[in-house]
Coordinates of C-alpha atoms and ligand atoms in Angstrom, one line a residue:
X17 CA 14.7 -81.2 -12.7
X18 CA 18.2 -83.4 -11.8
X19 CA 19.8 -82.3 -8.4
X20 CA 22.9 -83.0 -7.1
X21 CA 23.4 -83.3 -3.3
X22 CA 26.3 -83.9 -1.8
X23 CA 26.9 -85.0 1.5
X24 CA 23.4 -86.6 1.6
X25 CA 24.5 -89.9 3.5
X26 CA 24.8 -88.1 6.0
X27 CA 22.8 -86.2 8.9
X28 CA 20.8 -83.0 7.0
X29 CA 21.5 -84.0 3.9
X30 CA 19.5 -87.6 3.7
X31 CA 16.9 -85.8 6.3
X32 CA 17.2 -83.3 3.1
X33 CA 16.8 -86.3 0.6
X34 CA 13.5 -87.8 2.1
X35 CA 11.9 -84.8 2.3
X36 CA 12.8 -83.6 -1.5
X37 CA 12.2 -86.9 -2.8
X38 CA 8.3 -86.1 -1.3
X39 CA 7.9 -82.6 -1.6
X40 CA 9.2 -83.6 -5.8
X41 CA 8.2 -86.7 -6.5
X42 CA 9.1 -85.6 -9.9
X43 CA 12.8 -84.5 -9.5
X44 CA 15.8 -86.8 -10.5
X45 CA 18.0 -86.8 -6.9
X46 CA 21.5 -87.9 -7.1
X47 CA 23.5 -87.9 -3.7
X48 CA 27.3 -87.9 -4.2
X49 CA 29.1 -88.8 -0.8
X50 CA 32.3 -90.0 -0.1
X51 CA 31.2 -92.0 3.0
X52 CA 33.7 -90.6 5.9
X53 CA 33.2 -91.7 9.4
X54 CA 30.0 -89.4 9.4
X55 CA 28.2 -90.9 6.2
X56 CA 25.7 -93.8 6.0
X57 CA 24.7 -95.5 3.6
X58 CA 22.0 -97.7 5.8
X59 CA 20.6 -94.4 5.8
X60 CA 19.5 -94.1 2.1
X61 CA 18.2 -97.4 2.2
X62 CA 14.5 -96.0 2.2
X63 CA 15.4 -94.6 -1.3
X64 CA 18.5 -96.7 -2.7
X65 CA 15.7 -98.8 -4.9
X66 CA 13.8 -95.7 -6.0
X67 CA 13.9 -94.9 -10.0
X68 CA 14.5 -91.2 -9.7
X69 CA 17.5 -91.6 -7.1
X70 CA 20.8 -92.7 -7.7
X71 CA 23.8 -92.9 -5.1
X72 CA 27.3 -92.3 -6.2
X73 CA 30.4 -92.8 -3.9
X74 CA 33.2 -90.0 -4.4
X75 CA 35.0 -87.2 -2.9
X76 CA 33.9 -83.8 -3.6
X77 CA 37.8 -82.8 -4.2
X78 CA 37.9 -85.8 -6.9
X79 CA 37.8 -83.1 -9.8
X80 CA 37.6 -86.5 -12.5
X81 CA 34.8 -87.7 -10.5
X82 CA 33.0 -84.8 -9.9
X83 CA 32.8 -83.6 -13.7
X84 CA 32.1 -87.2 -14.8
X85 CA 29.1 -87.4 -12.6
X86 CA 28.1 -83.6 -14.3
X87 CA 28.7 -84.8 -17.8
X88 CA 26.3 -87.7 -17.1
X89 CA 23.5 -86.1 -15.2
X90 CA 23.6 -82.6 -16.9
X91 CA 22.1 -81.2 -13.1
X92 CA 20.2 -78.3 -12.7
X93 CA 20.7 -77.9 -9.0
X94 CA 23.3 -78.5 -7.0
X95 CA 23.3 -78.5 -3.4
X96 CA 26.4 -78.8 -1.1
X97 CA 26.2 -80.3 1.8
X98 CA 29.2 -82.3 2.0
X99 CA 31.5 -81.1 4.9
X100 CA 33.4 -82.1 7.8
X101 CA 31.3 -81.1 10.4
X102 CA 32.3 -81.2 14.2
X103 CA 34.4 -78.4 15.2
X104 CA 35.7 -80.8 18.2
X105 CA 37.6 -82.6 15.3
X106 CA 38.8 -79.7 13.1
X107 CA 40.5 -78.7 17.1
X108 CA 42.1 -82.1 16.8
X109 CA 43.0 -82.3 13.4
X110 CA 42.3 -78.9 10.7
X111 CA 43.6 -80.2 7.5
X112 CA 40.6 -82.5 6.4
X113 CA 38.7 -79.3 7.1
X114 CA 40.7 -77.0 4.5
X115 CA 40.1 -79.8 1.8
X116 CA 37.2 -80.8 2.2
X117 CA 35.2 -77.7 2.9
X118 CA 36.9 -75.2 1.1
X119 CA 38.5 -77.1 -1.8
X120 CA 36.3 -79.1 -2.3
X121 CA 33.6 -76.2 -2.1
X122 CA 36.0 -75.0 -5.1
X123 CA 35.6 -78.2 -7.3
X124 CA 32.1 -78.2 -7.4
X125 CA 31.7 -74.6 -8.2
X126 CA 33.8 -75.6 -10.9
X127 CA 31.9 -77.7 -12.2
X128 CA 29.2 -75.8 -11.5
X129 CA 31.0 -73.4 -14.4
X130 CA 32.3 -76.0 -16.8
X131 CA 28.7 -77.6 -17.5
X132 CA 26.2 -74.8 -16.6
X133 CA 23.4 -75.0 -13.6
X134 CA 20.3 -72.8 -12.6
X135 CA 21.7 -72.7 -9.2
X136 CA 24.1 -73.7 -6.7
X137 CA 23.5 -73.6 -3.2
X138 CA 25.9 -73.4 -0.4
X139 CA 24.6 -75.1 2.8
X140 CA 26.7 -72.7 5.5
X141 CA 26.3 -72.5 8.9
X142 CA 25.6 -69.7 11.5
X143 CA 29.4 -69.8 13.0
X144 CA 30.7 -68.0 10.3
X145 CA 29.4 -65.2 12.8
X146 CA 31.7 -66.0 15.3
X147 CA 29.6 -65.8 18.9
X148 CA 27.4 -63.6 20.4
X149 CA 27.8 -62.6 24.2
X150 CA 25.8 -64.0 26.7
X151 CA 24.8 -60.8 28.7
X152 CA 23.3 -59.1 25.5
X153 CA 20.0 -61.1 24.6
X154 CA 19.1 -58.2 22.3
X155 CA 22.1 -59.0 20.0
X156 CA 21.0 -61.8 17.1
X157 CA 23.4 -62.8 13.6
X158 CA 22.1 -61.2 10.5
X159 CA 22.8 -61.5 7.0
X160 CA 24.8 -58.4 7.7
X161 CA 27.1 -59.3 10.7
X162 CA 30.6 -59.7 9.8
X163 CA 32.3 -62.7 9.3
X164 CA 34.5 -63.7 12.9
X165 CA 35.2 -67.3 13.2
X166 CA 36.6 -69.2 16.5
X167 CA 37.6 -72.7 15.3
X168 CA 38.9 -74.5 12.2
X169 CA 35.4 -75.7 11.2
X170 CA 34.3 -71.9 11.3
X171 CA 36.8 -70.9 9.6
X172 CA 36.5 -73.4 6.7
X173 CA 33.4 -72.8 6.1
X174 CA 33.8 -68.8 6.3
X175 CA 36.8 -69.6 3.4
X176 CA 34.3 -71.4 1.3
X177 CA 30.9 -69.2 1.4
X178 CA 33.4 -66.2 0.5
X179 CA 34.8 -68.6 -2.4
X180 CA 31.0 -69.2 -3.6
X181 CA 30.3 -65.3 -3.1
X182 CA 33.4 -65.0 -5.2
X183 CA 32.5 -67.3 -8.2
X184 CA 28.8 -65.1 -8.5
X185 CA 30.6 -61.9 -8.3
X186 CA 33.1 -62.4 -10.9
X187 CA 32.0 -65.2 -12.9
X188 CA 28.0 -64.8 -12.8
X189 CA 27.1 -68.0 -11.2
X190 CA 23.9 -68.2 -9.4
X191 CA 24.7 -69.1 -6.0
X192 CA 22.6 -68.7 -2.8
X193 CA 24.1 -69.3 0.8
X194 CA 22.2 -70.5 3.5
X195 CA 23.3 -70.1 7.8
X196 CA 21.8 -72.3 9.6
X197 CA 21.6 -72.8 13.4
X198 CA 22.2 -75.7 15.5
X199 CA 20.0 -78.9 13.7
X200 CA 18.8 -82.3 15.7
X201 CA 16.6 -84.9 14.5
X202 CA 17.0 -87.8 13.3
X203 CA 20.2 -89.6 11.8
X204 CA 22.0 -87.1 14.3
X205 CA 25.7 -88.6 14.4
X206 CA 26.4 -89.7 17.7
X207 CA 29.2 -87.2 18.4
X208 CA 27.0 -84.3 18.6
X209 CA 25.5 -83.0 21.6
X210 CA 22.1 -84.2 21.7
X211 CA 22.4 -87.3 20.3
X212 CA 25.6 -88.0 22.2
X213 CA 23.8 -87.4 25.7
X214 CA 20.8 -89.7 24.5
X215 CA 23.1 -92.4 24.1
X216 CA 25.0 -91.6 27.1
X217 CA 21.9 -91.5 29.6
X218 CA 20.6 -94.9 27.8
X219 CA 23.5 -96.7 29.2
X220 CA 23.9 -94.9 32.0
X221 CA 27.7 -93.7 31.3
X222 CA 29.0 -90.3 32.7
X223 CA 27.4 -87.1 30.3
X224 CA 30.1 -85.0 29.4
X225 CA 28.9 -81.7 30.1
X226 CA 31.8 -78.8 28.4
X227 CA 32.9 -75.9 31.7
X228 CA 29.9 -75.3 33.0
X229 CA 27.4 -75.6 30.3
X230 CA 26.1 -72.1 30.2
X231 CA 26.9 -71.7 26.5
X232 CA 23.7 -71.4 24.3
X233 CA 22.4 -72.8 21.0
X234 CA 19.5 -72.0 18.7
X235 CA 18.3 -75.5 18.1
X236 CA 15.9 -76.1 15.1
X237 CA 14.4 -79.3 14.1
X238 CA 16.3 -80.8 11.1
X239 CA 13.0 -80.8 8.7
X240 CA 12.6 -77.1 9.1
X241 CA 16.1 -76.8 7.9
X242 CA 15.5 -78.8 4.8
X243 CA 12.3 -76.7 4.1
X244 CA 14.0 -73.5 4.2
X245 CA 16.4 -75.0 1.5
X246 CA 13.9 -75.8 -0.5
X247 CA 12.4 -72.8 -0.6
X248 CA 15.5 -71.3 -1.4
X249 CA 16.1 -72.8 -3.8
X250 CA 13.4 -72.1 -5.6
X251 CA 12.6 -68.7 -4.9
X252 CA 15.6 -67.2 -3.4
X253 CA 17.6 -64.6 -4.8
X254 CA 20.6 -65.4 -6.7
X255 CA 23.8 -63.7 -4.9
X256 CA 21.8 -63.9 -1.6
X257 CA 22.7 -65.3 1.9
X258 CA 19.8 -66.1 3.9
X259 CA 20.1 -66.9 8.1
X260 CA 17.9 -69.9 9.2
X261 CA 17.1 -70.5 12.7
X262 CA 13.5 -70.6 15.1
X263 CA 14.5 -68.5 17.8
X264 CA 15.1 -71.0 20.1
X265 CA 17.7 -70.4 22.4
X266 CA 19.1 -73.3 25.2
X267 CA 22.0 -73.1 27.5
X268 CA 23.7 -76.9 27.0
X269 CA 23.3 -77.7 30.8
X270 CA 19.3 -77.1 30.4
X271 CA 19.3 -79.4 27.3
X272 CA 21.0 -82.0 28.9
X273 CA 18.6 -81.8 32.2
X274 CA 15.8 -82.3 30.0
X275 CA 17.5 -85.5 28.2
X276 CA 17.9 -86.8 31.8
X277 CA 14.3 -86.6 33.3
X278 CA 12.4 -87.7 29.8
X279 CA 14.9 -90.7 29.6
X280 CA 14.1 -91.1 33.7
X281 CA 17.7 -91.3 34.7
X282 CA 19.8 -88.9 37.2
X283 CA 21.4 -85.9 36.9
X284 CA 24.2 -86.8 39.1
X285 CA 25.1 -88.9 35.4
X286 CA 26.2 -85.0 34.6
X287 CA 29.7 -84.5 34.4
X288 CA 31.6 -81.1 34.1
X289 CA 34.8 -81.0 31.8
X290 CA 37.2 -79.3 30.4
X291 CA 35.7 -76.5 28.1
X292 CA 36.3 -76.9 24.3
X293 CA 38.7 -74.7 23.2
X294 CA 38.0 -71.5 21.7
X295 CA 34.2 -72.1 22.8
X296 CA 31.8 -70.2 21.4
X297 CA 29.6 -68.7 24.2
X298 CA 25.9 -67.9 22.2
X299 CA 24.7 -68.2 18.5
X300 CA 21.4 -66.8 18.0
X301 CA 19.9 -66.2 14.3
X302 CA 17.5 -63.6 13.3
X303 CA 15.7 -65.2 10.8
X304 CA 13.2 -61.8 9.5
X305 CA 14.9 -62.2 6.0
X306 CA 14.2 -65.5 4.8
X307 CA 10.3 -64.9 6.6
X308 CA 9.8 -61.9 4.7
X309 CA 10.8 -63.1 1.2
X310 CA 10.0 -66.3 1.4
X311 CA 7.6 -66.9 4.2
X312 CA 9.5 -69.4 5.9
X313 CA 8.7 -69.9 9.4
X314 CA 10.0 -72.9 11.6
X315 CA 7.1 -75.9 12.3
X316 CA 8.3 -78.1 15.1
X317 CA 8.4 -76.7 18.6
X318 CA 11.6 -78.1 20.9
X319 CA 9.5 -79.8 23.1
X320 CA 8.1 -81.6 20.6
X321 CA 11.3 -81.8 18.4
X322 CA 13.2 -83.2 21.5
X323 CA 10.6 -85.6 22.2
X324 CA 10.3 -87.3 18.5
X325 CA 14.6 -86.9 18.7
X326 CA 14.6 -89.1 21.6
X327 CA 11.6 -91.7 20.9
X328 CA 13.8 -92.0 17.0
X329 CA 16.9 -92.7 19.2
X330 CA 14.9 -95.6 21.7
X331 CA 13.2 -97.2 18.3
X332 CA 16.3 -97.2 16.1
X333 CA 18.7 -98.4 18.3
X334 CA 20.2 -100.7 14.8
X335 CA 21.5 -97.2 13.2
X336 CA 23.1 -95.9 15.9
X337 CA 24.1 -98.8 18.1
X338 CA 26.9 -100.0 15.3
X339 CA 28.2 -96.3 15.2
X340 CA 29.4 -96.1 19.0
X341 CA 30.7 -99.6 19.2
X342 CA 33.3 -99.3 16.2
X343 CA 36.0 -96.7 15.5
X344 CA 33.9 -94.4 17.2
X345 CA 35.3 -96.1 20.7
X346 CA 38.6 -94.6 19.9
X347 CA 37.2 -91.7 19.0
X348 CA 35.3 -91.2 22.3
X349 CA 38.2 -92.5 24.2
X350 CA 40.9 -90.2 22.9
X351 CA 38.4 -86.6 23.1
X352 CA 36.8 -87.9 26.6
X353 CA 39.4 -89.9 28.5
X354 CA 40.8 -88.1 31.6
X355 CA 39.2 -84.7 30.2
Ligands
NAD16 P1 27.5 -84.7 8.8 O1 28.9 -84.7 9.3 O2 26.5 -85.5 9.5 O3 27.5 -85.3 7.3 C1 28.5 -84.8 6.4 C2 28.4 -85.7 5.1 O4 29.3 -85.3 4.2 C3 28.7 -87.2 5.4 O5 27.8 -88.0 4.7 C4 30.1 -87.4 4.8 O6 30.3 -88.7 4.3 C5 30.1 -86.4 3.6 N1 31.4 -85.9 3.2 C6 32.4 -85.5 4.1 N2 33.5 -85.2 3.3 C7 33.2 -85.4 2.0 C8 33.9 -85.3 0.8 N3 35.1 -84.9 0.8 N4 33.2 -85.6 -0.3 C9 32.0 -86.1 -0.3 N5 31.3 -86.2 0.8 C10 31.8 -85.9 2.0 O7 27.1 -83.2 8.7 P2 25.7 -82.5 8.9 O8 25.6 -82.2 10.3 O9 24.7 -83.2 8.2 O10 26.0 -81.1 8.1 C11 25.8 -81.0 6.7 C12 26.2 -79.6 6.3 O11 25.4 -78.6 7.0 C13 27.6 -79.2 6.6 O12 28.1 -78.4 5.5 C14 27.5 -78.3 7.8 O13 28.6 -77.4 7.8 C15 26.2 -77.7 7.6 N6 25.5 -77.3 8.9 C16 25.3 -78.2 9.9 C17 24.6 -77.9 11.0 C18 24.3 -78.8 12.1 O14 23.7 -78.4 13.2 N7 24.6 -80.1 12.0 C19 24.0 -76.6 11.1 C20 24.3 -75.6 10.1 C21 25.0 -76.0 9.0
DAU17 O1 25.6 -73.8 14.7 C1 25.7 -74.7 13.7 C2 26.7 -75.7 14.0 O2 26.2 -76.6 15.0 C3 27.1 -76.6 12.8 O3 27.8 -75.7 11.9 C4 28.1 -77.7 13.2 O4 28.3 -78.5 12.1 C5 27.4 -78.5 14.3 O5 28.2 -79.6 14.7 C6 27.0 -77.6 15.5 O6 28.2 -77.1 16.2 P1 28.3 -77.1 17.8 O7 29.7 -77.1 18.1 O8 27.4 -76.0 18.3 O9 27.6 -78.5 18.1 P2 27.9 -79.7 19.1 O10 26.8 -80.6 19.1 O11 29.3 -80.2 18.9 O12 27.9 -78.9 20.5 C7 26.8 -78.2 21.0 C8 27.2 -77.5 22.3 O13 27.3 -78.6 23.3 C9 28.5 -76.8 22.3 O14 28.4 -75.7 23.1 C10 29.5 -77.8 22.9 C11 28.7 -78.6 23.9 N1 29.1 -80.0 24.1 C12 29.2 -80.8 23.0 C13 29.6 -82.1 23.1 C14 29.8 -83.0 21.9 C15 29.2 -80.5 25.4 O15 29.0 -79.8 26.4 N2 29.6 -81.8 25.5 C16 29.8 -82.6 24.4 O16 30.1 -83.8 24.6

C-alpha cells in the first residue's frame, strides 16, 4: 500500500506520519509538503532515513509536480492535509487561503482522476459548521448541519470539501471527508492557542487572551485524530463525511488558567484583547457516527493530554525555540502589538 500525505511536515500531518508509519510498518509513506512558514522538516527527521518513506518538496497547486510524483509512486491512498491553517492569518491576508485550500484541493483530486486511487481523503475541519451558541449546550455539529462559515479559513475549506463531494458525485471518485475539532499535541505551531500560551507563560511575556475568553473549543488530543483517519480510511464509506471530536468542551480563559498554575506562573500574565474578528463563539462535535460504524472513541483525556502537551513543550525547547525567534517575531509583532 503507497500513500500520499500532504501537508505532513507539518502539525497533524507528521503526528499522522509517526503513527501510520507504526500502525503499517508495511505501507510505503510519501509526504509531499511545500514547507511554508508552518512546515518542518526537523520534524520528519525521526523517519527521513526510513526505507519505506520518502519526502518530496512541492506545492499542492504545482499540477507538473503533483502528477510527476503520481506517475512515479502509482499511490493508493491519498490523504490531504496540506492547508493554510490559522484563521487569524486568512483575516490578514485570504488569497493564500483560496489557493492553497481549494485549488489546490482541486489539483490533487485531479490527480486523483488522471492515475486512479482506492481512496482520497479530505482532512476538513469542524468550522465548516459555522458556530454554535453558547447558551444552548444541547446543540452539537453533525454530519448533517449545514455548511455556515465565519472566516476565510472556513470558508476555504467549506469551498474545497464541496469540490471533493463534487468530484465523487459526478465523476465516481472515492472520497471520504473527515471534521475534526480543535487538535493539540505535539509539533503544535506556536501560533495556536495552546502552544502559544505555553511559550508565553515560559518567558513570562503578557498571554493574549481574545474579548473575554468565554468562547469554547472541543479540544482532542492530536493522536486520536490521526486514529480516526486511519480508521477511515480503511473502513469508511466512500462518499461519507464523518465529525471527529471527544466531547470535550473549554472556554479559552479556563485553558489558559490551567497553563498558568501547571507552568507555576501568575494569572495576572493574562491579558484581554481585542476579539478576533468574526469570532466564533462555540464548536462542539457530536461524534455518534464515526463510533457507531467504526468504533472510534477518543483515548487521551485533557488532563492528561494537556499535561504530556506541556512537558513535550519544556523537553523540546530546540523545535520550537527557533520558530518564535525568526520571522515569526514579525509575525507576533504585527497581530499583537498595541492590540
Ligand atoms: P499546519 O499549518 O500545522 O500544517 C500545514 C502543512 O501544510 C505545513 O506543513 C505546510 O508546509 C503545508 N502546506 C501549506 N500549504 C501547502 C501547499 N500549497 N502545498 C503543500 N503543502 C502545503 O496545519 P495543521 O494544524 O496540521 O492542519 C492540517 C490540516 O488539518 C488542515 O487541512 C486543517 O484545515 C485541518 N484541521 C486542523 C485542525 C487543528 O486543530 N489544527 C483541526 C481540524 C482540521
Ligand atoms: O476547530 C478546528 C480548527 O481549530 C482548525 O480548523 C484550525 O486549523 C485550527 O487553527 C483551530 O482554529 P481556532 O481558531 O479554534 O484555533 P486557535 O488556536 O487559533 O484559537 C483557539 C481559540 O483561542 C479561539 O477562540 C481564539 C482564541 N485565541 C487564540 C490565539 C492564537 C486567543 O484568545 N488568543 C490567541 O492568541
Amino acid at each position: 500500500m503507497t500513500i500520499i500525505v500532504t501537508g505532513g511536515a507539518g502539525f497533524i500531518g507528521s503526528n499522522f506520519i509517526f503513527h501510520m508509519m507504526e500502525a503499517h510498518p508495511d505501507y510505503r509513506i510519501i509526504c509531499l509538503d511545500k514547507l511554508t512558514y508552518a512546515g518542518n522538516l526537523s520534524t520528519l527527521a525521526p523517519v527521513l532515513d526510513k526505507e519505506n518513506f520518502r519526502f518530496v518538496k512541492a506545492d499542492i497547486c504545482d499540477r507538473e509536480a503533483v502528477y510527476t510524483l503520481f506517475e512515479e509512486e502509482k499511490p493508493d491512498i491519498v490523504v490531504n492535509f496540506a492547508a493554510e491553517s490559522h484563521v487569524d492569518r486568512s483575516i490578514e491576508d485570504p488569497g493564500v487561503f483560496l489557493q492553497t485550500n481549494v485549488l489546490g484541493t482541486g489539483v490533487m483530486m485531479d490527480a486523483c482522476r488522471k492515475y486512479g486511487i482506492t481512496r482520497y481523503h479530505q482532512v476538513s475541519t469542524d468550522e465548516v459548521y459555522g458556530d454554535l451558541p453558547l447558551d444552548r449546550p444541547d446543540l452539537f455539529f453533525t454530519e448533517e448541519t449545514p455548511i455556515h462559515t465565519s472566516s476565510p479559513y472556513s470558508a476555504s475549506k467549506a469551498a474545497a470539501d464541496l469540490l471533493v463531494l463534487a468530484y465523487h458525485r459526478t465523476f465516481g471518485l472515492p472520497v471520504t471527508i473527515s471534521r475534526c475539532s480543535n487538535n493539540y499535541g505535539p509539533y503544535h505551531f506556536p501560533e495556536k492557542l495552546i502552544p502559544l500560551m505555553i511559550a508565553n507563560c515560559l518567558a513570562e511575556k503578557p498571554l493574549p487572551v481574545y474579548g473575554e475568553g468565554l468562547n469554547v473549543r472541543d479540544w482532542l488530543y492530536v493522536t486520536d485524530h490521526c486514529r480516526a483517519i486511519d480508521l477511515i480510511i480503511h473502513n469508511g464509506r466512500v462518499g461519507e463525511v464523518y465529525n471527529i471530536g471527544g466531547h470535550n468542551e473549554m472556554r479559552n480563559i479556563d485553558i489558559v488558567r490551567l497553563i498558568c498554575q501547571q507552568l507555576g506562573k501568575s494569572e495576572d500574565l493574562i491579558t484581554y484583547v481585542t476579539d478576533r474578528k468574526g469570532h466564533d463563539m462555540r464548536y462542539a462535535i457530536d461524534p455518534a457516527k464515526i463510533h457507531a460504524e467504526l468504533g472510534w472513541l477518543p483515548e487521551t483525556k485533557f488532563a492528561d493530554g494537556l499535561k504530556k502537551t506541556i512537558q513535550w513543550y519544556l523537553d523540546n525547547r530546540d523545535w520550537w525555540e527557533p520558530i518564535i525567534s525568526g520571522e515569526y517575531r514579525d509575525y507576533y509583532k504585527k497581530m499583537y502589538e498595541n492590540r
